[in-house]
PDB file of C-alpha atoms in Angstrom:
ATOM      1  CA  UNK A  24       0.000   0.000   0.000  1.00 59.00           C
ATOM      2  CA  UNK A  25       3.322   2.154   1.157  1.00 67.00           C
ATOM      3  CA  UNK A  26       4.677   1.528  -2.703  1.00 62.00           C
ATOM      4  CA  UNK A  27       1.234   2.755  -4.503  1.00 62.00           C
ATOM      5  CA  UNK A  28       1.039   5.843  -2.201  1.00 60.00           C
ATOM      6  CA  UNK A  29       4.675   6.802  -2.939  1.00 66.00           C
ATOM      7  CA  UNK A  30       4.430   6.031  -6.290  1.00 58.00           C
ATOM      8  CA  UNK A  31       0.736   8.133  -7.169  1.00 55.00           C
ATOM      9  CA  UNK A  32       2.420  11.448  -7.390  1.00 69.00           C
ATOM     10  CA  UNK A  33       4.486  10.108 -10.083  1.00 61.00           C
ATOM     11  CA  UNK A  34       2.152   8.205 -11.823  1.00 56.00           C
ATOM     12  CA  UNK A  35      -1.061  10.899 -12.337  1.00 55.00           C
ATOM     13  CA  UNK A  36       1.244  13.222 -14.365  1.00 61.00           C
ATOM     14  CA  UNK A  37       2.537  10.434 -15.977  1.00 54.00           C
ATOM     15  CA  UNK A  38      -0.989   9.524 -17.105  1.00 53.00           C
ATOM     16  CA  UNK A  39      -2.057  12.485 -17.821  1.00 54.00           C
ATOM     17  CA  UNK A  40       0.895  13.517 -20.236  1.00 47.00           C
ATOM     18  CA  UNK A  41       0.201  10.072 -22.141  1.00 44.00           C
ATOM     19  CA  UNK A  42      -3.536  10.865 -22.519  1.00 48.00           C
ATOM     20  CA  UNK A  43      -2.701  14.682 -23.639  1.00 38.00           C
ATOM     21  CA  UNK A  44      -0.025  12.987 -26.122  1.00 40.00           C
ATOM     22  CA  UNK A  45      -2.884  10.687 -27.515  1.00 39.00           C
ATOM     23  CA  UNK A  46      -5.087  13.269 -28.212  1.00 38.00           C
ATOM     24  CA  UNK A  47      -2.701  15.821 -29.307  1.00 37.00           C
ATOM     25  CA  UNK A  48      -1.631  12.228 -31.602  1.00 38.00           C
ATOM     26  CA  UNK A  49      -5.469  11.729 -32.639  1.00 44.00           C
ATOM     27  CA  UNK A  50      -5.742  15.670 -33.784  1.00 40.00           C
ATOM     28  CA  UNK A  51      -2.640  15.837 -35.891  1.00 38.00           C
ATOM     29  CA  UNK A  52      -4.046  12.242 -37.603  1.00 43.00           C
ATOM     30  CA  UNK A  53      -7.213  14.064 -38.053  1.00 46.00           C
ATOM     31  CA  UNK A  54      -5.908  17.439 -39.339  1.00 53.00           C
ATOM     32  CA  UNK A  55      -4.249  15.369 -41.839  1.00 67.00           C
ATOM     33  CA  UNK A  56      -7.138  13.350 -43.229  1.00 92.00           C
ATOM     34  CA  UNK A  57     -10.125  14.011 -45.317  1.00 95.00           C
ATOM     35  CA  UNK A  58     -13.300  12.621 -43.074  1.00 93.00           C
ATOM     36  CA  UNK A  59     -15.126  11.832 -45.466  1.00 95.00           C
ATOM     37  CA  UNK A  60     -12.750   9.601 -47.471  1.00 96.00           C
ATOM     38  CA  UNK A  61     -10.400   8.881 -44.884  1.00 96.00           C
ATOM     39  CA  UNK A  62      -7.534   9.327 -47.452  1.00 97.00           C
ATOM     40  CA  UNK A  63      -4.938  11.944 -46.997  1.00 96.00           C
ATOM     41  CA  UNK A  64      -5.276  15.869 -47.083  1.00 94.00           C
ATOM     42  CA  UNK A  65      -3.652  17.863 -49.709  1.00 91.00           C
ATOM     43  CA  UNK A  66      -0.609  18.612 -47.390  1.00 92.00           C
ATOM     44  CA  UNK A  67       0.190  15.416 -46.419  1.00 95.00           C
ATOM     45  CA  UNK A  68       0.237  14.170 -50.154  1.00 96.00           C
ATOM     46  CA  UNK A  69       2.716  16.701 -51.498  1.00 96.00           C
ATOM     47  CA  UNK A  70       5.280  15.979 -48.425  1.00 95.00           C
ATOM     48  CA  UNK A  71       5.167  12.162 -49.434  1.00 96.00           C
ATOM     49  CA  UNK A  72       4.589  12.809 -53.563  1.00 97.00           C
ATOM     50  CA  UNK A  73       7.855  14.795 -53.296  1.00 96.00           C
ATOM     51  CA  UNK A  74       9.637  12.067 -52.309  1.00 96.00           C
ATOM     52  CA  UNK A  75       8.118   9.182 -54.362  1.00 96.00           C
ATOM     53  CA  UNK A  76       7.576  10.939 -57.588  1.00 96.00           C
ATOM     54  CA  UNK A  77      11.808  10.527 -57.513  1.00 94.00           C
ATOM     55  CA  UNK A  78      11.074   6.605 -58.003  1.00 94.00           C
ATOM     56  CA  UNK A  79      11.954   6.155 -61.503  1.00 92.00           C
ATOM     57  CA  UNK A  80       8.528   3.770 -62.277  1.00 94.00           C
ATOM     58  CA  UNK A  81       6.177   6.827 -60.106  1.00 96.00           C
ATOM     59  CA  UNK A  82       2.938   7.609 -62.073  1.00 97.00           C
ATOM     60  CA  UNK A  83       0.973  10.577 -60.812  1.00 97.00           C
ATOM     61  CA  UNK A  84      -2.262  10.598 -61.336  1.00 98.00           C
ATOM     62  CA  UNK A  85      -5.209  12.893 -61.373  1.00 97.00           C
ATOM     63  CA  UNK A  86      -9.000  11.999 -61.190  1.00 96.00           C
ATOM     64  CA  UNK A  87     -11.934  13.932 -61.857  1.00 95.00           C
ATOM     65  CA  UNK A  88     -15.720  11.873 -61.193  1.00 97.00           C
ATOM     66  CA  UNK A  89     -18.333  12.386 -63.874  1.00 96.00           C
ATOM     67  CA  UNK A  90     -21.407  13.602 -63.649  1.00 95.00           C
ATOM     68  CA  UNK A  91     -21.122  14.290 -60.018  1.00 95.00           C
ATOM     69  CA  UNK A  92     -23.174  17.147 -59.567  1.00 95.00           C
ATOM     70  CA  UNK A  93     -25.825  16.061 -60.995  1.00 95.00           C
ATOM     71  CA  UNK A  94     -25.452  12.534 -58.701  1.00 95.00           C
ATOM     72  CA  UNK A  95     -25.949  15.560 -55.894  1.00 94.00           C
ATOM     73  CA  UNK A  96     -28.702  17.392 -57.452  1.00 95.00           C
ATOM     74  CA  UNK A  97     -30.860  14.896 -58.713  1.00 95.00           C
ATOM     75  CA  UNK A  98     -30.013  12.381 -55.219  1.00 95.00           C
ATOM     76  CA  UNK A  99     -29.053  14.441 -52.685  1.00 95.00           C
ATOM     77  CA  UNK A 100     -25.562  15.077 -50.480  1.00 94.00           C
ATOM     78  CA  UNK A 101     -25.902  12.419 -48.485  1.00 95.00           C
ATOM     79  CA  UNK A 102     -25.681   9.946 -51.791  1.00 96.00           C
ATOM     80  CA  UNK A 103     -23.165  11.927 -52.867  1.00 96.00           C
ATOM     81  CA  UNK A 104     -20.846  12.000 -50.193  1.00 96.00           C
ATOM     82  CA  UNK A 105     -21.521   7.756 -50.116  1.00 97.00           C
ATOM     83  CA  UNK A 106     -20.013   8.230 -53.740  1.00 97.00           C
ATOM     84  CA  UNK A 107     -17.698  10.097 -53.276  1.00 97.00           C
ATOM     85  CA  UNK A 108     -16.492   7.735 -49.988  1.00 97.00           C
ATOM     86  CA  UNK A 109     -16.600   4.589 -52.326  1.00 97.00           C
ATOM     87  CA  UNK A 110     -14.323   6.213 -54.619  1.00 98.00           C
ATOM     88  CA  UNK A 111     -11.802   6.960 -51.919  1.00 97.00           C
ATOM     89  CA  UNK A 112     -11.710   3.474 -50.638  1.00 97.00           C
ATOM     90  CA  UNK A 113     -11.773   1.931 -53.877  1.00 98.00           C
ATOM     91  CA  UNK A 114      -8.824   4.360 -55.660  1.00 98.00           C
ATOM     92  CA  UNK A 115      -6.811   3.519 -51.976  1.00 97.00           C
ATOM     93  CA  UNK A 116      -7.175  -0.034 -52.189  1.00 97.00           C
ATOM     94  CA  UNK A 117      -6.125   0.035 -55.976  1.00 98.00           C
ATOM     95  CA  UNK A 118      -2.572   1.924 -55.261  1.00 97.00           C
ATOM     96  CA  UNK A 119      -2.049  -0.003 -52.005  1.00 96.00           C
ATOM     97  CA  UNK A 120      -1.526  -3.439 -54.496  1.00 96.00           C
ATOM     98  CA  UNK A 121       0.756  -1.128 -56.355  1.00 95.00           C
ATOM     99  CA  UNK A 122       3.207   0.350 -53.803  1.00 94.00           C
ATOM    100  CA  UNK A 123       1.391   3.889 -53.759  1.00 97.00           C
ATOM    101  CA  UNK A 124      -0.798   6.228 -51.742  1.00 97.00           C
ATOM    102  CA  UNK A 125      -4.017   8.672 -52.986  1.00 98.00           C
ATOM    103  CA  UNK A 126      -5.178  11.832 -51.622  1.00 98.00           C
ATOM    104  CA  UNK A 127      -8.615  13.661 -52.178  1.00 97.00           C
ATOM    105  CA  UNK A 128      -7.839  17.397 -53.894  1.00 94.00           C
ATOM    106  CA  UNK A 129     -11.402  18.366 -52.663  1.00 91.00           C
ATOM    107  CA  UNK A 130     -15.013  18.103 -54.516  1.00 93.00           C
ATOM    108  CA  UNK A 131     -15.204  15.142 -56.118  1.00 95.00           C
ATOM    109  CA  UNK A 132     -11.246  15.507 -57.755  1.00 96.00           C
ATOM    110  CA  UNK A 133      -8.468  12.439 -56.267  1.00 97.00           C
ATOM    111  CA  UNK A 134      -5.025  12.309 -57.013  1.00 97.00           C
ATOM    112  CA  UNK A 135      -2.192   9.361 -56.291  1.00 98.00           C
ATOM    113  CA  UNK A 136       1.207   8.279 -56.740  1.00 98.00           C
ATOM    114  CA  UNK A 137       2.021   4.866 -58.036  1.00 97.00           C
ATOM    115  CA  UNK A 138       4.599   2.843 -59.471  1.00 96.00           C
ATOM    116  CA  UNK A 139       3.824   0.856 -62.597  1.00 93.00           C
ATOM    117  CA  UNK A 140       6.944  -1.515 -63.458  1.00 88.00           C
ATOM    118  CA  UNK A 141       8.279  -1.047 -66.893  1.00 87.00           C
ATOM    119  CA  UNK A 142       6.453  -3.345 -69.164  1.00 88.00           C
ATOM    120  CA  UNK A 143       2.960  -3.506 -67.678  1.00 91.00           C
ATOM    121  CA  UNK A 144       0.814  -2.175 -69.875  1.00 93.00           C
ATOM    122  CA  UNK A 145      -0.797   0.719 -68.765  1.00 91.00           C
ATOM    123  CA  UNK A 146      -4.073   0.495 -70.803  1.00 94.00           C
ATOM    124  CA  UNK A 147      -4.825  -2.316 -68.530  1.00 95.00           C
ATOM    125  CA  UNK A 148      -3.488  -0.946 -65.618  1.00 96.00           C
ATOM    126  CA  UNK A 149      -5.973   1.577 -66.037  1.00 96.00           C
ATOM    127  CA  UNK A 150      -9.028  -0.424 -67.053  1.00 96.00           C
ATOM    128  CA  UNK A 151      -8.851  -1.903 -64.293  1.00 96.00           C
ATOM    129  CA  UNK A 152      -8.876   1.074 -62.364  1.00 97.00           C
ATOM    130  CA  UNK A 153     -11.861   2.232 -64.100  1.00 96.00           C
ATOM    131  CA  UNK A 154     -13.701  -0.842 -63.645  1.00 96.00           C
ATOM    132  CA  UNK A 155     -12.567  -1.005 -60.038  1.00 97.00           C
ATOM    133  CA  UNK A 156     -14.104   2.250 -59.636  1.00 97.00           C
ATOM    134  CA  UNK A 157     -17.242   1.731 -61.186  1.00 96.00           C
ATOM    135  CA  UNK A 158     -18.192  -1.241 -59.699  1.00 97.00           C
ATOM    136  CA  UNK A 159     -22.495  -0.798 -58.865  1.00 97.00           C
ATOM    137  CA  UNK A 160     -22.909   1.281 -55.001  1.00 97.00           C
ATOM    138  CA  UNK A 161     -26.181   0.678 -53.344  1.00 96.00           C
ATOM    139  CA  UNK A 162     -26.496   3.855 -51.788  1.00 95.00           C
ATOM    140  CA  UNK A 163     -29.438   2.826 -50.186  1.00 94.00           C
ATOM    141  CA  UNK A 164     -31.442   5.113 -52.476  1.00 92.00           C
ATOM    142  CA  UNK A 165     -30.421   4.322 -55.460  1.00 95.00           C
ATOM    143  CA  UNK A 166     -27.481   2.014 -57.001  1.00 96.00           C
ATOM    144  CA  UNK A 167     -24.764   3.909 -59.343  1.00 96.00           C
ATOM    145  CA  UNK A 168     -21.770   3.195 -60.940  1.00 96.00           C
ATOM    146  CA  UNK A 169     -19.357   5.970 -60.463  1.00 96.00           C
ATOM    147  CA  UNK A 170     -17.385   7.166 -63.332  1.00 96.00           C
ATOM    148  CA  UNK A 171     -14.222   8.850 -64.168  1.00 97.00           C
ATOM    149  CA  UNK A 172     -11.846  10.602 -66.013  1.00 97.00           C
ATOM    150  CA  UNK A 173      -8.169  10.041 -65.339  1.00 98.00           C
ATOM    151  CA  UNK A 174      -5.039  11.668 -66.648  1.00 97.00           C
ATOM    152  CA  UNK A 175      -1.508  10.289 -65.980  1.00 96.00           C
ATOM    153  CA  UNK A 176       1.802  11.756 -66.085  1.00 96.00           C
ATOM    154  CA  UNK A 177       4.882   8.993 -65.954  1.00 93.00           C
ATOM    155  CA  UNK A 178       7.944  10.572 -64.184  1.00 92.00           C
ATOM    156  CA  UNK A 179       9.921   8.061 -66.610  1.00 87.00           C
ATOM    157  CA  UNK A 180       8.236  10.500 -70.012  1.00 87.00           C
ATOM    158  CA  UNK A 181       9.803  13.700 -67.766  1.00 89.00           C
ATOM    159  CA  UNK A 182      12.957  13.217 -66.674  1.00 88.00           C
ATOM    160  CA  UNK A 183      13.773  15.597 -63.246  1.00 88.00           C
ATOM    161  CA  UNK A 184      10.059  16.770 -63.545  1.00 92.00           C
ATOM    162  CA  UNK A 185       9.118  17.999 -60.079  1.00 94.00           C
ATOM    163  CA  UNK A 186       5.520  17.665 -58.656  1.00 96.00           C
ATOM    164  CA  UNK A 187       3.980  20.269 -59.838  1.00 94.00           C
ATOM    165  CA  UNK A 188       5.125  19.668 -63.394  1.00 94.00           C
ATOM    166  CA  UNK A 189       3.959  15.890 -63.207  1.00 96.00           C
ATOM    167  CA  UNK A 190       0.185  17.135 -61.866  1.00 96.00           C
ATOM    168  CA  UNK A 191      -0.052  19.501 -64.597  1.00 95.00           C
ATOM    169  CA  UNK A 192       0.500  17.030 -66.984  1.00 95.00           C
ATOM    170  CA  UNK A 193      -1.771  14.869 -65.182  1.00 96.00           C
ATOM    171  CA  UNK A 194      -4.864  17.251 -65.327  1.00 96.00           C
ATOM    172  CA  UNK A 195      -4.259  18.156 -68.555  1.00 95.00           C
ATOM    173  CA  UNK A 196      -4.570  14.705 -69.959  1.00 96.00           C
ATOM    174  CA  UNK A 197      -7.615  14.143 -67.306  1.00 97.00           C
ATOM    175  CA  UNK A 198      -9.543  17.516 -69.237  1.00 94.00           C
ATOM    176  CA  UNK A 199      -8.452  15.853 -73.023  1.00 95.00           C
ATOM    177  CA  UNK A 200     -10.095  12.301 -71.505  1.00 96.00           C
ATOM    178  CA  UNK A 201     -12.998  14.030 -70.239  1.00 95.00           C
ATOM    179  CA  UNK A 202     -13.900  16.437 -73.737  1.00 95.00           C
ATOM    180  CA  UNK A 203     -13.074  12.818 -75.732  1.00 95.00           C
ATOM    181  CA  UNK A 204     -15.268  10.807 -73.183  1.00 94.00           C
ATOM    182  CA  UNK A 205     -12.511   8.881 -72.891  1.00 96.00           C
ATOM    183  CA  UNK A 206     -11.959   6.498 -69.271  1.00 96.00           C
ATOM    184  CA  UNK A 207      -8.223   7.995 -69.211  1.00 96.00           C
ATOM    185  CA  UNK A 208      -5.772   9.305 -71.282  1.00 96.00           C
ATOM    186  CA  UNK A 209      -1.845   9.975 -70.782  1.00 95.00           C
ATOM    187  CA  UNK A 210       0.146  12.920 -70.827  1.00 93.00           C
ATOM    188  CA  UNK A 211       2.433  13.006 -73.388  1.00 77.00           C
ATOM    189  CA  UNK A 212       4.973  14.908 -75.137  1.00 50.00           C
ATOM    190  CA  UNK A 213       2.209  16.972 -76.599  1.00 40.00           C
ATOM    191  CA  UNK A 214       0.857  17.959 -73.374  1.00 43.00           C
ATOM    192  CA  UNK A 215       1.925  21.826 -73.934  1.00 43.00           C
ATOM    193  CA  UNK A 216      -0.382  21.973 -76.571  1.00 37.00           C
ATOM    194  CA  UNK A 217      -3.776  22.012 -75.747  1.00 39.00           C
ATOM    195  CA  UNK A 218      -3.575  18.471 -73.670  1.00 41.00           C
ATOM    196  CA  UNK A 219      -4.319  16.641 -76.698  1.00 42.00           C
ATOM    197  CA  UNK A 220      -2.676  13.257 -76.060  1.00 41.00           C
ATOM    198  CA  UNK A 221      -2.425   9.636 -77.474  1.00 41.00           C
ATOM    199  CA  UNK A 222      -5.347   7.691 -77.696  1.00 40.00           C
ATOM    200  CA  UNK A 223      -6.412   5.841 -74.201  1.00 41.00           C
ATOM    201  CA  UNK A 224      -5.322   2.610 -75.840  1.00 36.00           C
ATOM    202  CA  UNK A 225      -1.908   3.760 -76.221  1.00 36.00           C
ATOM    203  CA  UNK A 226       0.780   5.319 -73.517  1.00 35.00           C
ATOM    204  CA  UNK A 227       2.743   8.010 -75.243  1.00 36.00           C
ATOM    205  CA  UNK A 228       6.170   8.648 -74.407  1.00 34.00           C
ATOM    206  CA  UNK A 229       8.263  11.805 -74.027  1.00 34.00           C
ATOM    207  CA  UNK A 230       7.689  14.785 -72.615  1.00 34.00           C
ATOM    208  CA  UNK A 231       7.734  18.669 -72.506  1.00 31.00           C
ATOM    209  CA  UNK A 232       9.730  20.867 -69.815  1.00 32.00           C
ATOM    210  CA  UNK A 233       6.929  22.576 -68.616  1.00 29.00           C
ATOM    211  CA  UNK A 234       9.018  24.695 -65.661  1.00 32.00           C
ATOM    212  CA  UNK A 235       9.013  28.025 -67.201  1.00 32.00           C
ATOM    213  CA  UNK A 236       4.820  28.200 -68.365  1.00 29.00           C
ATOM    214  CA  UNK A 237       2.832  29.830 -66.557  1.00 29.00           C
ATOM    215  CA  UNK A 238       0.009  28.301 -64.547  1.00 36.00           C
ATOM    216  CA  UNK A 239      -2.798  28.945 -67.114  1.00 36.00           C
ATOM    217  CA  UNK A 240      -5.848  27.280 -66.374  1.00 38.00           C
ATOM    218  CA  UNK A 241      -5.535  23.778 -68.548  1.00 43.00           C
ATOM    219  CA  UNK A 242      -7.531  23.439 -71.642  1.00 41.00           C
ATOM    220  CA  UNK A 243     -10.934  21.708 -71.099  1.00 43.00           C
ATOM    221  CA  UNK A 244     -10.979  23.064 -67.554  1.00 47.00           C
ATOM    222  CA  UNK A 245     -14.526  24.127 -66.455  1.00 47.00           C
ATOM    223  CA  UNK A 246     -13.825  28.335 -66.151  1.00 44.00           C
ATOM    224  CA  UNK A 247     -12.801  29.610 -63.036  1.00 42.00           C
ATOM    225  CA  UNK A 248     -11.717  25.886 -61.785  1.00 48.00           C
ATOM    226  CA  UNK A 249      -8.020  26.260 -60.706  1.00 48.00           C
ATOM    227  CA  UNK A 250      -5.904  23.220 -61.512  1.00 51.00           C
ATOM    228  CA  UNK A 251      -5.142  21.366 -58.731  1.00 47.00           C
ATOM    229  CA  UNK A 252      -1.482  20.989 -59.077  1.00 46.00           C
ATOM    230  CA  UNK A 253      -1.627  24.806 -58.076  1.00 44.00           C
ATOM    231  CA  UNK A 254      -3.689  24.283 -55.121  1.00 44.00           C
ATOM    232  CA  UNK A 255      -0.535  22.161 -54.377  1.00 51.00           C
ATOM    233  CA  UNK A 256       1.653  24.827 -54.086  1.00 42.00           C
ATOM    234  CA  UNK A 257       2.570  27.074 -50.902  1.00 43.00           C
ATOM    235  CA  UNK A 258       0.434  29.993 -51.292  1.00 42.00           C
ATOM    236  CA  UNK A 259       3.242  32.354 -52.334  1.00 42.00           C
ATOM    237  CA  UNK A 260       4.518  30.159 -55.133  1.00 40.00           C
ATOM    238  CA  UNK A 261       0.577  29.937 -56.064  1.00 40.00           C
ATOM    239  CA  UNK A 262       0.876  34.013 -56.215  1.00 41.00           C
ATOM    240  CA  UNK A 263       3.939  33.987 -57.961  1.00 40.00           C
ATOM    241  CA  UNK A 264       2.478  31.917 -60.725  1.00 36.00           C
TER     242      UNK A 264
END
């Protein structure tokens, strides 16, 4: 009884510095997380992209859902924020099996970092993805099958590319799939012009150094949509472009 006496005013702060550290431990976690999806925030994803986009098989990729708003006006929110949860769970477990990580940009827009060893074709790659993602929800309401557009940049096409220059390329061949009604399309060494790229069947090689142009809004954009590789950026390198 002595021992537990002598050894309480030692052990309450104890305890209570270990429960502030979990909960200081379970904001952080949360700060960094999109609730709805569970995936990572926008922060989080550029500190670890950074790094992995140096990987010499990397593939960044950018995803933009179809059709979305009218899944919200014609459903509701509530069925649209089931979508939009289905899609984060199914685009995580998808780069998981290929050594990679996804984030959600905001809205109904995803991007992710994976590595796609040289000779697997990437057509497949992502038809799969596309199927993956539009397996049938039951949303309780309603069942859909949530659709896509995708644009990918390899880091092998752009030697030295940073981030930002491999999300660019991204959402510009995401806009060309989306005015083709295409599932996805690649960036290629066209991407400067216009973000016409190869046909979906085919992954073009090559690429443009896109350092020194400006952060125009890409072509097929919807107006007054920012790309997202800006959003990216720290907010005076967002100013300075």
């Amino acid at each position: 009884m002595n021992l537990i006496l002598q050894a309480l005013p030692v052990a309450v702060p104890t305890i209570g510095w270990v429960t502030h550290a979990c909960y200081l431990g379970r904001r952080v976690r949360a700060a960094r997380t999109d609730r709805l999806t569970g995936l990572m925030r926008r922060e989080e994803f550029t500190a670890r992209a950074r790094k992995a986009v140096r990987h010499p098989h990397a593939v960044v990729l950018l995803l933009d859902l179809n059709g979305f708003k009218q899944i919200n006006d014609t459903h509701g929110h509530d069925v649209g924020d089931q979508v939009i949860a289905a899609v984060g769970r199914r685009l995580a477990a998808w780069c998981r099996e290929r050594g990679g990580f996804a984030a959600r940009l905001g809205g109904d827009e995803f991007t992710a970092v994976v590595r796609i060893a040289p000779g697997t074709d990437p057509a497949a790659e992502m038809a799969h993805l596309s199927a993956r993602l539009s397996a049938p929800l039951d949303t309780g309401r309603v069942t859909l099958a949530p659709r896509a557009s995708i644009g990918l940049c390899h880091t092998g096409h752009r030697p030295g590319a940073g981030l930002s220059e491999l999300l660019r390329g991204a959402d510009e061949a995401m806009y060309a799939a989306k005015r083709r009604g295409d599932p996805w399309r690649p960036a290629t060494a066209g991407a400067g012009t216009g973000g016409e790229a190869a046909p979906a069947a085919r992954h073009g090689a090559g690429g443009t150094d896109l350092r020194d142009r400006r952060a125009a809004t890409a072509p097929g954009r919807r107006p007054g949509r920012p790309a997202p590789h800006l959003t990216l950026l720290p907010p005076a390198r967002r100013k300075a472009c």
